Amino acid sequence: MMIIGGAMAILEGIAAIAKDDLFVRTSNYVFTFSLTSWGWIHLIVGIVVLLAGCALFSGAVWARAVGIFVVGVSLIAHFLWLPYYPFWSVILIAIDIFVIYALCTPAHFGRAATRD
């Protein structure tokens, strides 16, 4: 899910950098970044989330800790992105919450096999 969420954030960043007409222009929002700035933020966060998702395949504990931190940053970035593209942001916030839950839950591999 991290790889998918990171890829979606990368596509979101590329669309914002290209100044696509898909996004809503807000004038009275607390966080006043340009659309290009938001695009670069989402592109960089998306790349880091994608790489952290790939690192999780190694099974290292550090990859889980980095994954939780990076997905938390992604969640905050998508929350701040809500006025620009609400539907996409809500979907990615839900994915980020699911990923954080999955990374915080301990894995129980083979528990059914050890029952008597």
PDB file of C-alpha atoms in Angstrom:
ATOM      1  CA  MET A   1       0.000   0.000   0.000  1.00  0.00           C
ATOM      2  CA  MET A   2       2.920   2.356   0.610  1.00  0.00           C
ATOM      3  CA  ILE A   3       4.164   1.835  -2.910  1.00  0.00           C
ATOM      4  CA  ILE A   4       0.707   2.559  -4.334  1.00  0.00           C
ATOM      5  CA  GLY A   5       0.239   5.613  -2.099  1.00  0.00           C
ATOM      6  CA  GLY A   6       3.696   6.902  -3.027  1.00  0.00           C
ATOM      7  CA  ALA A   7       3.024   6.419  -6.730  1.00  0.00           C
ATOM      8  CA  MET A   8      -0.285   8.265  -6.425  1.00  0.00           C
ATOM      9  CA  ALA A   9       1.431  11.143  -4.606  1.00  0.00           C
ATOM     10  CA  ILE A  10       4.082  11.276  -7.346  1.00  0.00           C
ATOM     11  CA  LEU A  11       1.375  11.570  -9.995  1.00  0.00           C
ATOM     12  CA  GLU A  12      -0.342  14.249  -7.911  1.00  0.00           C
ATOM     13  CA  GLY A  13       2.917  16.187  -7.666  1.00  0.00           C
ATOM     14  CA  ILE A  14       3.585  15.961 -11.397  1.00  0.00           C
ATOM     15  CA  ALA A  15       0.077  17.202 -12.159  1.00  0.00           C
ATOM     16  CA  ALA A  16       0.498  20.146  -9.795  1.00  0.00           C
ATOM     17  CA  ILE A  17       3.918  21.057 -11.230  1.00  0.00           C
ATOM     18  CA  ALA A  18       2.415  20.998 -14.724  1.00  0.00           C
ATOM     19  CA  LYS A  19      -0.233  23.489 -13.470  1.00  0.00           C
ATOM     20  CA  ASP A  20      -3.090  21.280 -14.497  1.00  0.00           C
ATOM     21  CA  ASP A  21      -6.574  22.816 -14.578  1.00  0.00           C
ATOM     22  CA  LEU A  22      -7.769  19.952 -12.411  1.00  0.00           C
ATOM     23  CA  PHE A  23      -7.066  21.735  -9.145  1.00  0.00           C
ATOM     24  CA  VAL A  24      -9.165  24.315  -7.341  1.00  0.00           C
ATOM     25  CA  ARG A  25      -7.607  27.733  -6.859  1.00  0.00           C
ATOM     26  CA  THR A  26      -8.060  28.908  -3.285  1.00  0.00           C
ATOM     27  CA  SER A  27      -7.288  32.475  -2.295  1.00  0.00           C
ATOM     28  CA  ASN A  28      -8.101  32.601   1.425  1.00  0.00           C
ATOM     29  CA  TYR A  29      -6.369  29.524   2.764  1.00  0.00           C
ATOM     30  CA  VAL A  30      -4.051  29.562   5.769  1.00  0.00           C
ATOM     31  CA  PHE A  31      -1.204  27.764   4.000  1.00  0.00           C
ATOM     32  CA  THR A  32      -0.461  29.926   0.977  1.00  0.00           C
ATOM     33  CA  PHE A  33       1.944  27.980  -1.207  1.00  0.00           C
ATOM     34  CA  SER A  34       1.830  28.147  -4.947  1.00  0.00           C
ATOM     35  CA  LEU A  35       0.542  25.150  -6.861  1.00  0.00           C
ATOM     36  CA  THR A  36       4.067  24.465  -8.109  1.00  0.00           C
ATOM     37  CA  SER A  37       5.419  24.426  -4.540  1.00  0.00           C
ATOM     38  CA  TRP A  38       2.742  21.939  -3.497  1.00  0.00           C
ATOM     39  CA  GLY A  39       3.622  19.865  -6.545  1.00  0.00           C
ATOM     40  CA  TRP A  40       7.266  19.633  -5.528  1.00  0.00           C
ATOM     41  CA  ILE A  41       6.313  18.825  -1.929  1.00  0.00           C
ATOM     42  CA  HIS A  42       4.059  15.961  -3.044  1.00  0.00           C
ATOM     43  CA  LEU A  43       6.563  14.720  -5.596  1.00  0.00           C
ATOM     44  CA  ILE A  44       9.374  14.512  -3.024  1.00  0.00           C
ATOM     45  CA  VAL A  45       7.154  12.992  -0.322  1.00  0.00           C
ATOM     46  CA  GLY A  46       5.774  10.496  -2.843  1.00  0.00           C
ATOM     47  CA  ILE A  47       9.257   9.380  -3.892  1.00  0.00           C
ATOM     48  CA  VAL A  48      10.335   8.916  -0.261  1.00  0.00           C
ATOM     49  CA  VAL A  49       7.153   6.961   0.572  1.00  0.00           C
ATOM     50  CA  LEU A  50       7.659   4.748  -2.486  1.00  0.00           C
ATOM     51  CA  LEU A  51      11.289   4.035  -1.536  1.00  0.00           C
ATOM     52  CA  ALA A  52      10.328   3.329   2.089  1.00  0.00           C
ATOM     53  CA  GLY A  53       7.657   0.930   0.831  1.00  0.00           C
ATOM     54  CA  CYS A  54      10.266  -0.906  -1.219  1.00  0.00           C
ATOM     55  CA  ALA A  55      12.570  -1.050   1.831  1.00  0.00           C
ATOM     56  CA  LEU A  56       9.828  -2.801   3.807  1.00  0.00           C
ATOM     57  CA  PHE A  57      10.311  -5.883   1.652  1.00  0.00           C
ATOM     58  CA  SER A  58      13.630  -6.428   3.454  1.00  0.00           C
ATOM     59  CA  GLY A  59      11.699  -7.022   6.692  1.00  0.00           C
ATOM     60  CA  ALA A  60      13.936  -4.698   8.717  1.00  0.00           C
ATOM     61  CA  VAL A  61      12.564  -3.015  11.828  1.00  0.00           C
ATOM     62  CA  TRP A  62      14.122   0.307  10.788  1.00  0.00           C
ATOM     63  CA  ALA A  63      12.065   0.202   7.583  1.00  0.00           C
ATOM     64  CA  ARG A  64       8.853  -0.001   9.621  1.00  0.00           C
ATOM     65  CA  ALA A  65       9.902   2.961  11.776  1.00  0.00           C
ATOM     66  CA  VAL A  66      10.895   5.023   8.740  1.00  0.00           C
ATOM     67  CA  GLY A  67       7.668   3.985   7.021  1.00  0.00           C
ATOM     68  CA  ILE A  68       5.536   5.199   9.923  1.00  0.00           C
ATOM     69  CA  PHE A  69       7.345   8.544   9.988  1.00  0.00           C
ATOM     70  CA  VAL A  70       7.254   9.099   6.229  1.00  0.00           C
ATOM     71  CA  VAL A  71       3.598   8.109   5.897  1.00  0.00           C
ATOM     72  CA  GLY A  72       2.806  10.455   8.801  1.00  0.00           C
ATOM     73  CA  VAL A  73       4.443  13.287   6.851  1.00  0.00           C
ATOM     74  CA  SER A  74       2.455  12.246   3.783  1.00  0.00           C
ATOM     75  CA  LEU A  75      -0.760  12.274   5.807  1.00  0.00           C
ATOM     76  CA  ILE A  76      -0.083  15.823   7.013  1.00  0.00           C
ATOM     77  CA  ALA A  77       0.787  16.975   3.481  1.00  0.00           C
ATOM     78  CA  HIS A  78      -2.449  15.535   2.113  1.00  0.00           C
ATOM     79  CA  PHE A  79      -4.450  17.112   4.918  1.00  0.00           C
ATOM     80  CA  LEU A  80      -2.982  20.498   3.984  1.00  0.00           C
ATOM     81  CA  TRP A  81      -3.748  19.725   0.313  1.00  0.00           C
ATOM     82  CA  LEU A  82      -7.502  19.254   1.006  1.00  0.00           C
ATOM     83  CA  PRO A  83      -8.670  22.639  -0.392  1.00  0.00           C
ATOM     84  CA  TYR A  84      -6.900  22.049  -3.706  1.00  0.00           C
ATOM     85  CA  TYR A  85      -8.203  18.573  -4.532  1.00  0.00           C
ATOM     86  CA  PRO A  86     -10.488  17.230  -1.779  1.00  0.00           C
ATOM     87  CA  PHE A  87     -11.515  13.872  -3.258  1.00  0.00           C
ATOM     88  CA  TRP A  88      -7.957  12.740  -4.028  1.00  0.00           C
ATOM     89  CA  SER A  89      -6.733  13.988  -0.650  1.00  0.00           C
ATOM     90  CA  VAL A  90      -9.374  12.070   1.281  1.00  0.00           C
ATOM     91  CA  ILE A  91      -8.490   8.867  -0.576  1.00  0.00           C
ATOM     92  CA  LEU A  92      -4.780   9.269   0.126  1.00  0.00           C
ATOM     93  CA  ILE A  93      -5.441  10.190   3.775  1.00  0.00           C
ATOM     94  CA  ALA A  94      -7.431   6.947   4.137  1.00  0.00           C
ATOM     95  CA  ILE A  95      -4.597   4.959   2.527  1.00  0.00           C
ATOM     96  CA  ASP A  96      -2.060   6.629   4.834  1.00  0.00           C
ATOM     97  CA  ILE A  97      -4.129   5.830   7.938  1.00  0.00           C
ATOM     98  CA  PHE A  98      -4.444   2.205   6.825  1.00  0.00           C
ATOM     99  CA  VAL A  99      -0.674   1.979   6.215  1.00  0.00           C
ATOM    100  CA  ILE A 100       0.170   3.453   9.625  1.00  0.00           C
ATOM    101  CA  TYR A 101      -2.207   0.973  11.266  1.00  0.00           C
ATOM    102  CA  ALA A 102      -0.663  -1.921   9.342  1.00  0.00           C
ATOM    103  CA  LEU A 103       2.883  -0.868  10.225  1.00  0.00           C
ATOM    104  CA  CYS A 104       2.045  -0.447  13.933  1.00  0.00           C
ATOM    105  CA  THR A 105       0.297  -3.810  14.204  1.00  0.00           C
ATOM    106  CA  PRO A 106       2.679  -6.661  15.028  1.00  0.00           C
ATOM    107  CA  ALA A 107       2.920  -9.407  12.431  1.00  0.00           C
ATOM    108  CA  HIS A 108       1.738 -12.859  13.522  1.00  0.00           C
ATOM    109  CA  PHE A 109       3.136 -15.202  10.920  1.00  0.00           C
ATOM    110  CA  GLY A 110       2.448 -18.874  11.481  1.00  0.00           C
ATOM    111  CA  ARG A 111       0.261 -18.406  14.544  1.00  0.00           C
ATOM    112  CA  ALA A 112      -2.361 -20.820  13.187  1.00  0.00           C
ATOM    113  CA  ALA A 113       0.312 -23.464  12.617  1.00  0.00           C
ATOM    114  CA  THR A 114       1.386 -23.451  16.279  1.00  0.00           C
ATOM    115  CA  ARG A 115      -2.048 -24.288  17.699  1.00  0.00           C
ATOM    116  CA  ASP A 116      -2.532 -27.754  19.098  1.00  0.00           C
TER     117      ASP A 116
END
